[in-house]
Short mmCIF file of C-alpha atoms in Angstrom, two decimals:
data_model
loop_
_atom_site.label_atom_id
_atom_site.label_comp_id
_atom_site.label_asym_id
_atom_site.label_seq_id
_atom_site.Cartn_x
_atom_site.Cartn_y
_atom_site.Cartn_z
CA UNK U 814 -9.05 -13.74 24.39
CA UNK U 815 -7.55 -17.22 24.50
CA UNK U 816 -4.12 -17.21 22.94
CA UNK U 817 -4.61 -20.71 21.63
CA UNK U 818 -7.78 -19.86 19.71
CA UNK U 819 -7.68 -20.71 16.04
CA UNK U 820 -9.45 -19.15 13.09
CA UNK U 821 -11.85 -22.07 13.02
CA UNK U 822 -13.05 -21.21 16.54
CA UNK U 823 -13.34 -17.44 16.10
CA UNK U 824 -15.56 -14.93 14.38
CA UNK U 825 -14.42 -11.51 13.31
CA UNK U 826 -15.58 -9.23 16.13
CA UNK U 827 -15.60 -5.47 15.79
CA UNK U 828 -12.79 -5.05 18.34
CA UNK U 829 -10.59 -7.59 16.57
CA UNK U 830 -11.26 -5.94 13.21
CA UNK U 831 -10.33 -2.52 14.64
CA UNK U 832 -7.11 -3.98 16.04
CA UNK U 833 -6.27 -5.31 12.59
CA UNK U 834 -6.99 -1.88 11.09
CA UNK U 835 -4.73 -0.19 13.66
CA UNK U 836 -1.99 -2.71 12.91
CA UNK U 837 -2.30 -1.96 9.21
CA UNK U 838 -1.92 1.76 9.80
CA UNK U 839 1.10 1.58 12.10
CA UNK U 840 2.95 -1.00 10.00
CA UNK U 841 2.49 0.72 6.63
CA UNK U 842 3.69 4.12 7.86
CA UNK U 843 7.35 3.28 7.28
CA UNK U 844 6.70 2.88 3.56
CA UNK U 845 5.40 6.44 3.12
CA UNK U 846 7.42 8.47 5.66
CA UNK U 847 9.97 9.30 2.97
CA UNK U 848 7.63 11.03 0.50
CA UNK U 849 7.57 14.49 2.16
CA UNK U 850 11.24 14.10 3.21
CA UNK U 851 12.90 13.47 -0.15
CA UNK U 852 14.18 17.03 -0.52
CA UNK U 853 15.85 16.87 2.91
CA UNK U 854 17.38 13.48 2.14
CA UNK U 855 18.71 14.79 -1.18
CA UNK U 856 20.33 17.73 0.61
CA UNK U 857 21.73 15.51 3.37
CA UNK U 858 23.57 13.21 0.94
CA UNK U 859 24.12 15.73 -1.92
CA UNK U 860 22.02 13.66 -4.32
CA UNK U 861 20.37 15.24 -7.39
CA UNK U 862 16.59 15.56 -7.45
CA UNK U 863 16.31 13.15 -10.40
CA UNK U 864 17.92 10.38 -8.29
CA UNK U 865 16.40 10.86 -4.85
CA UNK U 866 13.21 9.15 -6.02
CA UNK U 867 15.21 5.91 -5.72
CA UNK U 868 14.54 6.03 -1.96
CA UNK U 869 10.82 5.54 -2.61
CA UNK U 870 11.60 3.09 -5.39
CA UNK U 871 13.76 0.86 -3.16
CA UNK U 872 11.11 0.99 -0.43
CA UNK U 873 8.44 -0.17 -2.89
CA UNK U 874 10.72 -2.89 -4.30
CA UNK U 875 11.39 -4.06 -0.74
CA UNK U 876 7.67 -4.22 -0.07
CA UNK U 877 7.16 -6.22 -3.24
CA UNK U 878 9.91 -8.66 -2.23
CA UNK U 879 8.35 -8.98 1.23
CA UNK U 880 5.07 -9.82 -0.47
CA UNK U 881 6.81 -12.40 -2.61
CA UNK U 882 8.89 -14.14 0.07
CA UNK U 883 7.16 -13.50 3.42
CA UNK U 884 3.41 -13.36 2.77
CA UNK U 885 3.13 -16.85 1.16
CA UNK U 886 4.37 -18.27 4.47
CA UNK U 887 0.93 -17.39 5.86
CA UNK U 888 -0.34 -20.59 4.22
CA UNK U 889 2.12 -22.88 6.01
CA UNK U 890 3.00 -21.24 9.37
CA UNK U 891 1.02 -19.76 12.24
CA UNK U 892 0.25 -16.16 11.26
CA UNK U 893 0.52 -14.55 14.70
CA UNK U 894 4.15 -15.56 15.22
CA UNK U 895 4.95 -14.57 11.62
CA UNK U 896 3.43 -11.12 12.18
CA UNK U 897 5.33 -10.56 15.43
CA UNK U 898 8.67 -11.59 13.95
CA UNK U 899 8.14 -9.38 10.93
CA UNK U 900 7.28 -6.43 13.18
CA UNK U 901 10.58 -6.92 15.01
CA UNK U 902 12.44 -6.81 11.70
CA UNK U 903 10.51 -3.65 10.79
CA UNK U 904 11.50 -2.01 14.07
CA UNK U 905 15.21 -2.65 13.54
CA UNK U 906 15.02 -1.62 9.87
CA UNK U 907 13.51 1.76 10.73
CA UNK U 908 16.17 2.33 13.38
CA UNK U 909 18.87 1.34 10.90
CA UNK U 910 17.57 3.80 8.33
CA UNK U 911 17.81 6.64 10.85
CA UNK U 912 21.54 5.89 11.19
CA UNK U 913 22.28 5.99 7.43
CA UNK U 914 25.81 7.25 6.80
CA UNK U 915 25.62 7.48 3.00
CA UNK U 916 23.14 7.26 0.13
CA UNK U 917 23.75 3.53 -0.47
CA UNK U 918 23.09 2.74 3.19
CA UNK U 919 19.88 4.79 2.89
CA UNK U 920 18.76 2.77 -0.13
CA UNK U 921 19.55 -0.56 1.54
CA UNK U 922 17.73 0.40 4.74
CA UNK U 923 14.77 1.67 2.69
CA UNK U 924 14.57 -1.73 1.01
CA UNK U 925 14.48 -3.48 4.41
CA UNK U 926 11.82 -1.11 5.74
CA UNK U 927 9.64 -1.94 2.76
CA UNK U 928 10.44 -5.66 3.02
CA UNK U 929 9.26 -5.80 6.64
CA UNK U 930 6.20 -3.53 6.34
CA UNK U 931 3.91 -6.12 4.74
CA UNK U 932 1.84 -6.84 7.87
CA UNK U 933 -1.39 -5.65 6.24
CA UNK U 934 -1.09 -8.36 3.62
CA UNK U 935 -0.87 -11.02 6.32
CA UNK U 936 -3.97 -9.58 7.98
CA UNK U 937 -6.18 -9.29 4.89
CA UNK U 938 -6.47 -13.07 4.29
CA UNK U 939 -6.97 -13.56 8.04
CA UNK U 940 -9.80 -11.01 8.09
CA UNK U 941 -11.34 -12.60 5.00
CA UNK U 942 -11.20 -16.10 6.52
CA UNK U 943 -12.82 -14.93 9.77
CA UNK U 944 -15.62 -12.92 8.14
CA UNK U 945 -18.89 -14.19 6.73
CA UNK U 946 -18.82 -14.70 2.93
CA UNK U 947 -21.21 -11.83 2.22
CA UNK U 948 -19.23 -9.38 4.36
CA UNK U 949 -15.68 -10.00 3.17
CA UNK U 950 -15.51 -6.83 1.11
CA UNK U 951 -16.52 -4.72 4.09
CA UNK U 952 -14.04 -6.48 6.40
CA UNK U 953 -11.19 -6.03 3.92
CA UNK U 954 -12.27 -2.42 3.40
CA UNK U 955 -12.01 -1.77 7.14
CA UNK U 956 -8.48 -3.21 7.30
CA UNK U 957 -7.48 -1.15 4.25
CA UNK U 958 -9.03 1.94 5.88
CA UNK U 959 -6.49 1.45 8.67
CA UNK U 960 -3.79 1.31 6.01
CA UNK U 961 -5.08 4.56 4.45
CA UNK U 962 -5.10 6.25 7.85
CA UNK U 963 -1.51 5.12 8.41
CA UNK U 964 -0.42 6.49 5.04
CA UNK U 965 -2.09 9.86 5.69
CA UNK U 966 -0.71 10.05 9.24
CA UNK U 967 2.78 9.10 8.04
CA UNK U 968 2.85 11.92 5.48
CA UNK U 969 1.49 14.39 8.02
CA UNK U 970 3.92 13.37 10.78
CA UNK U 971 7.00 13.28 8.57
CA UNK U 972 6.00 16.57 6.91
CA UNK U 973 5.74 18.18 10.36
CA UNK U 974 8.66 16.55 12.17
CA UNK U 975 11.17 16.61 9.28
CA UNK U 976 11.56 20.42 8.97
CA UNK U 977 11.78 20.82 12.76
CA UNK U 978 13.85 17.89 14.03
CA UNK U 979 15.37 16.56 10.82
CA UNK U 980 14.36 13.62 8.66
CA UNK U 981 16.29 11.15 10.84
CA UNK U 982 14.07 11.94 13.84
CA UNK U 983 11.06 10.48 12.04
CA UNK U 984 12.80 7.12 11.79
CA UNK U 985 14.08 7.26 15.36
CA UNK U 986 10.60 7.77 16.80
CA UNK U 987 8.68 5.25 14.67
CA UNK U 988 10.30 2.05 16.11
CA UNK U 989 8.82 2.95 19.50
CA UNK U 990 5.30 2.71 18.09
CA UNK U 991 6.14 -0.57 16.35
CA UNK U 992 7.34 -2.01 19.67
CA UNK U 993 4.11 -0.95 21.44
CA UNK U 994 2.07 -2.49 18.67
CA UNK U 995 3.98 -5.78 18.85
CA UNK U 996 3.34 -5.97 22.61
CA UNK U 997 -0.41 -5.42 22.07
CA UNK U 998 -0.66 -7.97 19.28
CA UNK U 999 1.18 -10.56 21.34
CA UNK U 1000 -1.62 -10.34 23.89
CA UNK U 1001 -4.73 -10.03 21.72
CA UNK U 1002 -4.18 -11.34 18.20
CA UNK U 1003 -5.62 -14.87 17.77
CA UNK U 1004 -3.48 -17.75 16.63
CA UNK U 1005 -4.32 -19.37 13.29
CA UNK U 1006 -3.75 -22.88 11.99
CA UNK U 1007 -1.78 -23.25 8.72
CA UNK U 1008 -3.97 -24.07 5.71
CA UNK U 1009 -1.36 -26.15 3.88
CA UNK U 1010 1.32 -28.74 4.71
CA UNK U 1011 3.47 -27.88 1.68
CA UNK U 1012 7.08 -26.85 2.09
CA UNK U 1013 8.21 -23.27 1.63
CA UNK U 1014 9.91 -24.07 -1.66
CA UNK U 1015 6.83 -25.89 -2.93
CA UNK U 1016 4.82 -22.76 -2.21
CA UNK U 1017 7.26 -20.53 -4.07
CA UNK U 1018 7.21 -22.93 -7.00
CA UNK U 1019 3.40 -23.01 -7.09
CA UNK U 1020 3.22 -19.21 -7.23
CA UNK U 1021 4.76 -19.25 -10.69
CA UNK U 1022 1.58 -20.74 -12.13
CA UNK U 1023 -0.93 -18.51 -10.33
CA UNK U 1024 -1.15 -15.89 -13.08
CA UNK U 1025 -1.44 -18.57 -15.73
CA UNK U 1026 -4.17 -20.60 -14.03
CA UNK U 1027 -6.17 -18.00 -12.10
CA UNK U 1028 -7.97 -15.38 -14.26
CA UNK U 1029 -9.02 -13.34 -11.22
CA UNK U 1030 -5.45 -12.81 -10.03
CA UNK U 1031 -4.29 -12.23 -13.61
CA UNK U 1032 -6.76 -9.43 -14.36
CA UNK U 1033 -6.42 -7.78 -10.93
CA UNK U 1034 -2.63 -7.87 -11.28
CA UNK U 1035 -2.89 -5.72 -14.39
CA UNK U 1036 -5.42 -3.18 -13.18
CA UNK U 1037 -4.51 -2.56 -9.52
CA UNK U 1038 -0.74 -2.08 -10.01
CA UNK U 1039 -1.21 0.46 -12.82
CA UNK U 1040 -3.50 2.57 -10.63
CA UNK U 1041 -1.05 2.31 -7.74
CA UNK U 1042 1.84 3.35 -9.99
CA UNK U 1043 -0.06 6.52 -10.95
CA UNK U 1044 -0.68 7.14 -7.24
CA UNK U 1045 3.02 6.76 -6.36
CA UNK U 1046 3.98 8.91 -9.34
CA UNK U 1047 1.91 11.75 -7.92
CA UNK U 1048 3.10 11.50 -4.32
CA UNK U 1049 6.78 11.31 -5.27
CA UNK U 1050 6.53 14.50 -7.35
CA UNK U 1051 4.15 16.63 -5.26
CA UNK U 1052 6.90 18.15 -3.05
CA UNK U 1053 8.82 19.29 -6.13
CA UNK U 1054 5.65 20.75 -7.69
CA UNK U 1055 4.89 22.71 -4.53
CA UNK U 1056 8.46 24.11 -4.62
CA UNK U 1057 8.12 25.15 -8.27
CA UNK U 1058 7.19 28.69 -9.39
CA UNK U 1059 3.56 27.54 -9.68
CA UNK U 1060 3.33 27.61 -5.86
CA UNK U 1061 6.69 28.73 -4.48
CA UNK U 1062 6.47 26.91 -1.12
CA UNK U 1063 10.23 26.40 -1.04
CA UNK U 1064 10.82 26.26 2.72
CA UNK U 1065 7.55 24.60 3.74
CA UNK U 1066 6.90 22.28 0.81
CA UNK U 1067 7.35 19.03 2.78
CA UNK U 1068 4.98 20.18 5.54
CA UNK U 1069 2.39 21.31 3.02
CA UNK U 1070 2.73 18.03 1.12
CA UNK U 1071 2.10 16.21 4.39
CA UNK U 1072 -0.98 18.34 5.03
CA UNK U 1073 -2.14 17.64 1.50
CA UNK U 1074 -2.53 14.05 2.58
CA UNK U 1075 -5.36 15.17 4.84
CA UNK U 1076 -7.62 15.67 1.83
CA UNK U 1077 -7.53 11.91 1.45
CA UNK U 1078 -9.07 11.44 4.89
CA UNK U 1079 -12.48 11.06 3.26
CA UNK U 1080 -11.22 7.77 1.89
CA UNK U 1081 -11.00 6.36 5.42
CA UNK U 1082 -14.79 6.56 5.61
CA UNK U 1083 -15.65 5.97 1.95
CA UNK U 1084 -13.44 2.97 1.17
CA UNK U 1085 -15.45 0.56 3.40
CA UNK U 1086 -18.50 1.74 1.43
CA UNK U 1087 -16.74 0.65 -1.76
CA UNK U 1088 -16.13 -2.70 -0.08
CA UNK U 1089 -19.85 -2.91 0.62
CA UNK U 1090 -20.52 -2.04 -3.03
CA UNK U 1091 -18.25 -4.94 -4.00
CA UNK U 1092 -20.37 -7.23 -1.81
CA UNK U 1093 -23.68 -5.99 -3.26
CA UNK U 1094 -22.69 -5.73 -6.94
CA UNK U 1095 -19.41 -7.32 -7.96
CA UNK U 1096 -15.78 -6.40 -7.22
CA UNK U 1097 -15.24 -5.96 -10.97
CA UNK U 1098 -17.87 -3.19 -11.09
CA UNK U 1099 -16.15 -1.35 -8.21
CA UNK U 1100 -12.75 -1.80 -9.89
CA UNK U 1101 -13.99 -0.23 -13.12
CA UNK U 1102 -15.49 2.69 -11.22
CA UNK U 1103 -12.19 3.21 -9.37
CA UNK U 1104 -10.21 3.31 -12.63
CA UNK U 1105 -12.62 5.84 -14.14
CA UNK U 1106 -12.28 8.06 -11.06
CA UNK U 1107 -8.47 7.91 -11.24
CA UNK U 1108 -8.60 8.99 -14.89
CA UNK U 1109 -10.80 11.96 -13.98
CA UNK U 1110 -8.41 12.90 -11.15
CA UNK U 1111 -5.45 13.26 -13.50
CA UNK U 1112 -7.55 15.22 -15.99
CA UNK U 1113 -8.49 17.64 -13.21
CA UNK U 1114 -4.87 17.99 -12.06
CA UNK U 1115 -3.69 18.51 -15.64
CA UNK U 1116 -6.09 21.39 -16.25
CA UNK U 1117 -6.41 22.86 -12.74
CA UNK U 1118 -3.20 21.65 -11.04
CA UNK U 1119 -1.82 25.16 -10.57
CA UNK U 1120 -4.92 26.11 -8.59
CA UNK U 1121 -4.73 24.89 -4.99
CA UNK U 1122 -8.39 23.87 -4.94
CA UNK U 1123 -8.13 22.00 -8.24
CA UNK U 1124 -5.04 20.18 -6.99
CA UNK U 1125 -6.78 19.28 -3.71
CA UNK U 1126 -9.82 17.94 -5.55
CA UNK U 1127 -7.62 15.81 -7.79
CA UNK U 1128 -5.71 14.45 -4.79
CA UNK U 1129 -8.92 13.54 -2.98
CA UNK U 1130 -10.34 11.66 -5.99
CA UNK U 1131 -7.03 9.92 -6.76
CA UNK U 1132 -6.57 8.76 -3.16
CA UNK U 1133 -10.10 7.40 -3.01
CA UNK U 1134 -9.86 5.72 -6.42
CA UNK U 1135 -6.54 4.00 -5.70
CA UNK U 1136 -7.52 2.71 -2.28
CA UNK U 1137 -10.96 1.62 -3.50
CA UNK U 1138 -9.28 -0.30 -6.30
CA UNK U 1139 -7.05 -2.10 -3.81
CA UNK U 1140 -10.02 -3.07 -1.61
CA UNK U 1141 -12.08 -4.28 -4.58
CA UNK U 1142 -9.21 -6.23 -6.13
CA UNK U 1143 -8.39 -7.92 -2.84
CA UNK U 1144 -12.05 -8.68 -2.19
CA UNK U 1145 -12.15 -10.28 -5.61
CA UNK U 1146 -9.05 -12.38 -5.00
CA UNK U 1147 -10.07 -13.43 -1.49
CA UNK U 1148 -13.50 -14.51 -2.73
CA UNK U 1149 -11.86 -17.46 -4.48
CA UNK U 1150 -12.20 -20.36 -2.05
CA UNK U 1151 -8.77 -21.94 -1.81
CA UNK U 1152 -6.15 -22.95 0.77
CA UNK U 1153 -3.76 -20.81 -1.31
CA UNK U 1154 -5.25 -17.44 -0.33
CA UNK U 1155 -1.95 -16.06 0.95
CA UNK U 1156 -0.26 -16.98 -2.32
CA UNK U 1157 -2.97 -15.31 -4.42
CA UNK U 1158 -2.65 -12.16 -2.31
CA UNK U 1159 1.13 -12.38 -2.46
CA UNK U 1160 1.30 -12.54 -6.25
CA UNK U 1161 -1.13 -9.65 -6.64
CA UNK U 1162 0.56 -7.40 -4.09
CA UNK U 1163 4.09 -8.23 -5.27
CA UNK U 1164 3.23 -7.03 -8.75
CA UNK U 1165 1.32 -4.14 -7.17
CA UNK U 1166 4.41 -2.78 -5.44
CA UNK U 1167 6.95 -3.61 -8.14
CA UNK U 1168 4.92 -1.56 -10.62
CA UNK U 1169 4.36 1.03 -7.86
CA UNK U 1170 8.15 1.27 -7.53
CA UNK U 1171 8.32 2.20 -11.20
CA UNK U 1172 5.77 4.93 -10.56
CA UNK U 1173 7.84 6.24 -7.62
CA UNK U 1174 10.96 6.49 -9.77
CA UNK U 1175 9.12 8.12 -12.66
CA UNK U 1176 7.63 10.73 -10.32
CA UNK U 1177 10.92 12.52 -9.59
CA UNK U 1178 12.46 11.69 -12.97
CA UNK U 1179 9.49 12.88 -15.05
CA UNK U 1180 9.07 16.08 -13.05
CA UNK U 1181 12.75 16.96 -13.41
CA UNK U 1182 12.57 16.44 -17.19
CA UNK U 1183 9.04 17.48 -18.19
CA UNK U 1184 7.49 19.27 -15.22
CA UNK U 1185 3.95 18.86 -13.88
CA UNK U 1186 2.42 18.32 -17.32
CA UNK U 1187 4.73 15.36 -17.85
CA UNK U 1188 3.76 13.88 -14.47
CA UNK U 1189 0.04 14.12 -15.26
CA UNK U 1190 0.54 12.71 -18.76
CA UNK U 1191 2.44 9.72 -17.34
CA UNK U 1192 -0.31 9.21 -14.77
CA UNK U 1193 -2.92 9.17 -17.53
CA UNK U 1194 -0.90 6.54 -19.41
CA UNK U 1195 -0.85 4.24 -16.37
CA UNK U 1196 -4.59 4.68 -15.76
CA UNK U 1197 -5.36 4.14 -19.46
CA UNK U 1198 -3.52 0.80 -19.33
CA UNK U 1199 -5.64 -0.16 -16.32
CA UNK U 1200 -8.86 0.76 -18.14
CA UNK U 1201 -7.79 -1.15 -21.24
CA UNK U 1202 -7.07 -4.23 -19.12
CA UNK U 1203 -10.43 -3.87 -17.37
CA UNK U 1204 -12.36 -3.91 -20.63
CA UNK U 1205 -10.29 -6.68 -22.25
CA UNK U 1206 -8.55 -9.27 -20.07
CA UNK U 1207 -10.56 -8.29 -17.00
CA UNK U 1208 -13.99 -9.04 -18.42
CA UNK U 1209 -14.83 -11.70 -15.80
CA UNK U 1210 -17.99 -10.81 -13.93
CA UNK U 1211 -19.20 -13.07 -11.17
CA UNK U 1212 -20.92 -13.35 -7.85
CA UNK U 1213 -18.33 -12.82 -5.07
CA UNK U 1214 -18.47 -16.43 -3.88
CA UNK U 1215 -18.36 -18.19 -7.22
CA UNK U 1216 -15.31 -20.08 -8.45
CA UNK U 1217 -13.74 -16.97 -9.99
#
């Protein structure tokens, strides 16, 4: 592949799309490594259970800030060089986290890991711009499937490695994979021409009006983040639930939590189908279906959460619903023809992870105060807000390639 190729000269081949999906999976892993390891981190720094959720919270806030300050640059700079530089920052951030000497260092390093793990959100607009208009949902779904695989693998790896080699080992090993990925991308990822000649500060200034002027971004930025917050709420509290008297997996809870992520593997195959559904119907239809599924997941886990099969079913539905919502919302946003695609995606995903950070914090806090019932009730509140937004402010239905 010619390194000087631009997006105008290229089509989205299957091999290039698979490379993007692999990149998504490897780069997002650093955001979710901590979820099965929170109990070990709390013990390492003598931090109470109600506070250790801040590790996930700071990681999510960092990701949101990366979305806000890095991703918009995709409109004004060449994306390949931006991706490679961000991967280098991610590599050093992961290594720095492994060397944490105190809880504040851990929080700061967690923020930087999140800040530099936004590669997927640089790839999604690129995949959308390279794909044919009627296949954007499927292309975005494939990239997000890579992200889902990375999330599942990260939970599984950290849940396995943490109890055996310590939580620090997870963060010592992961930079090696980031370095290998950066080398591969340097060789094969195509270069892309900037879509705007605005300055960086002009871009940041223009983002302030996106929610006000763009109804698609506005509605998606209410629905998607609430579903993601419920998702983060669950995954931050699951280790503590598995350690509770309901299950009693005290010594193996992190490993079992990591294995629990495997029930979401179906989403790797089903999420592209939801992207195809977005192409054939409308993204809004798929978004509404995703919100309804998330609501049913929390109902199942409220009633049957203390049964391992009921919990597994709820996890599977919640994983699929959350990831399908992300694909459909991003397909909706990237269907708006504009040189400001990166900014639209940035605003949506910034809000997505800031609200997700709230869900991460509430996971450990709510479980410590109100137990599993409180976690499920909070999840239902988040999903109910998403459904309310879908049937009120989100009532824009359209063909994927129309103005909105």
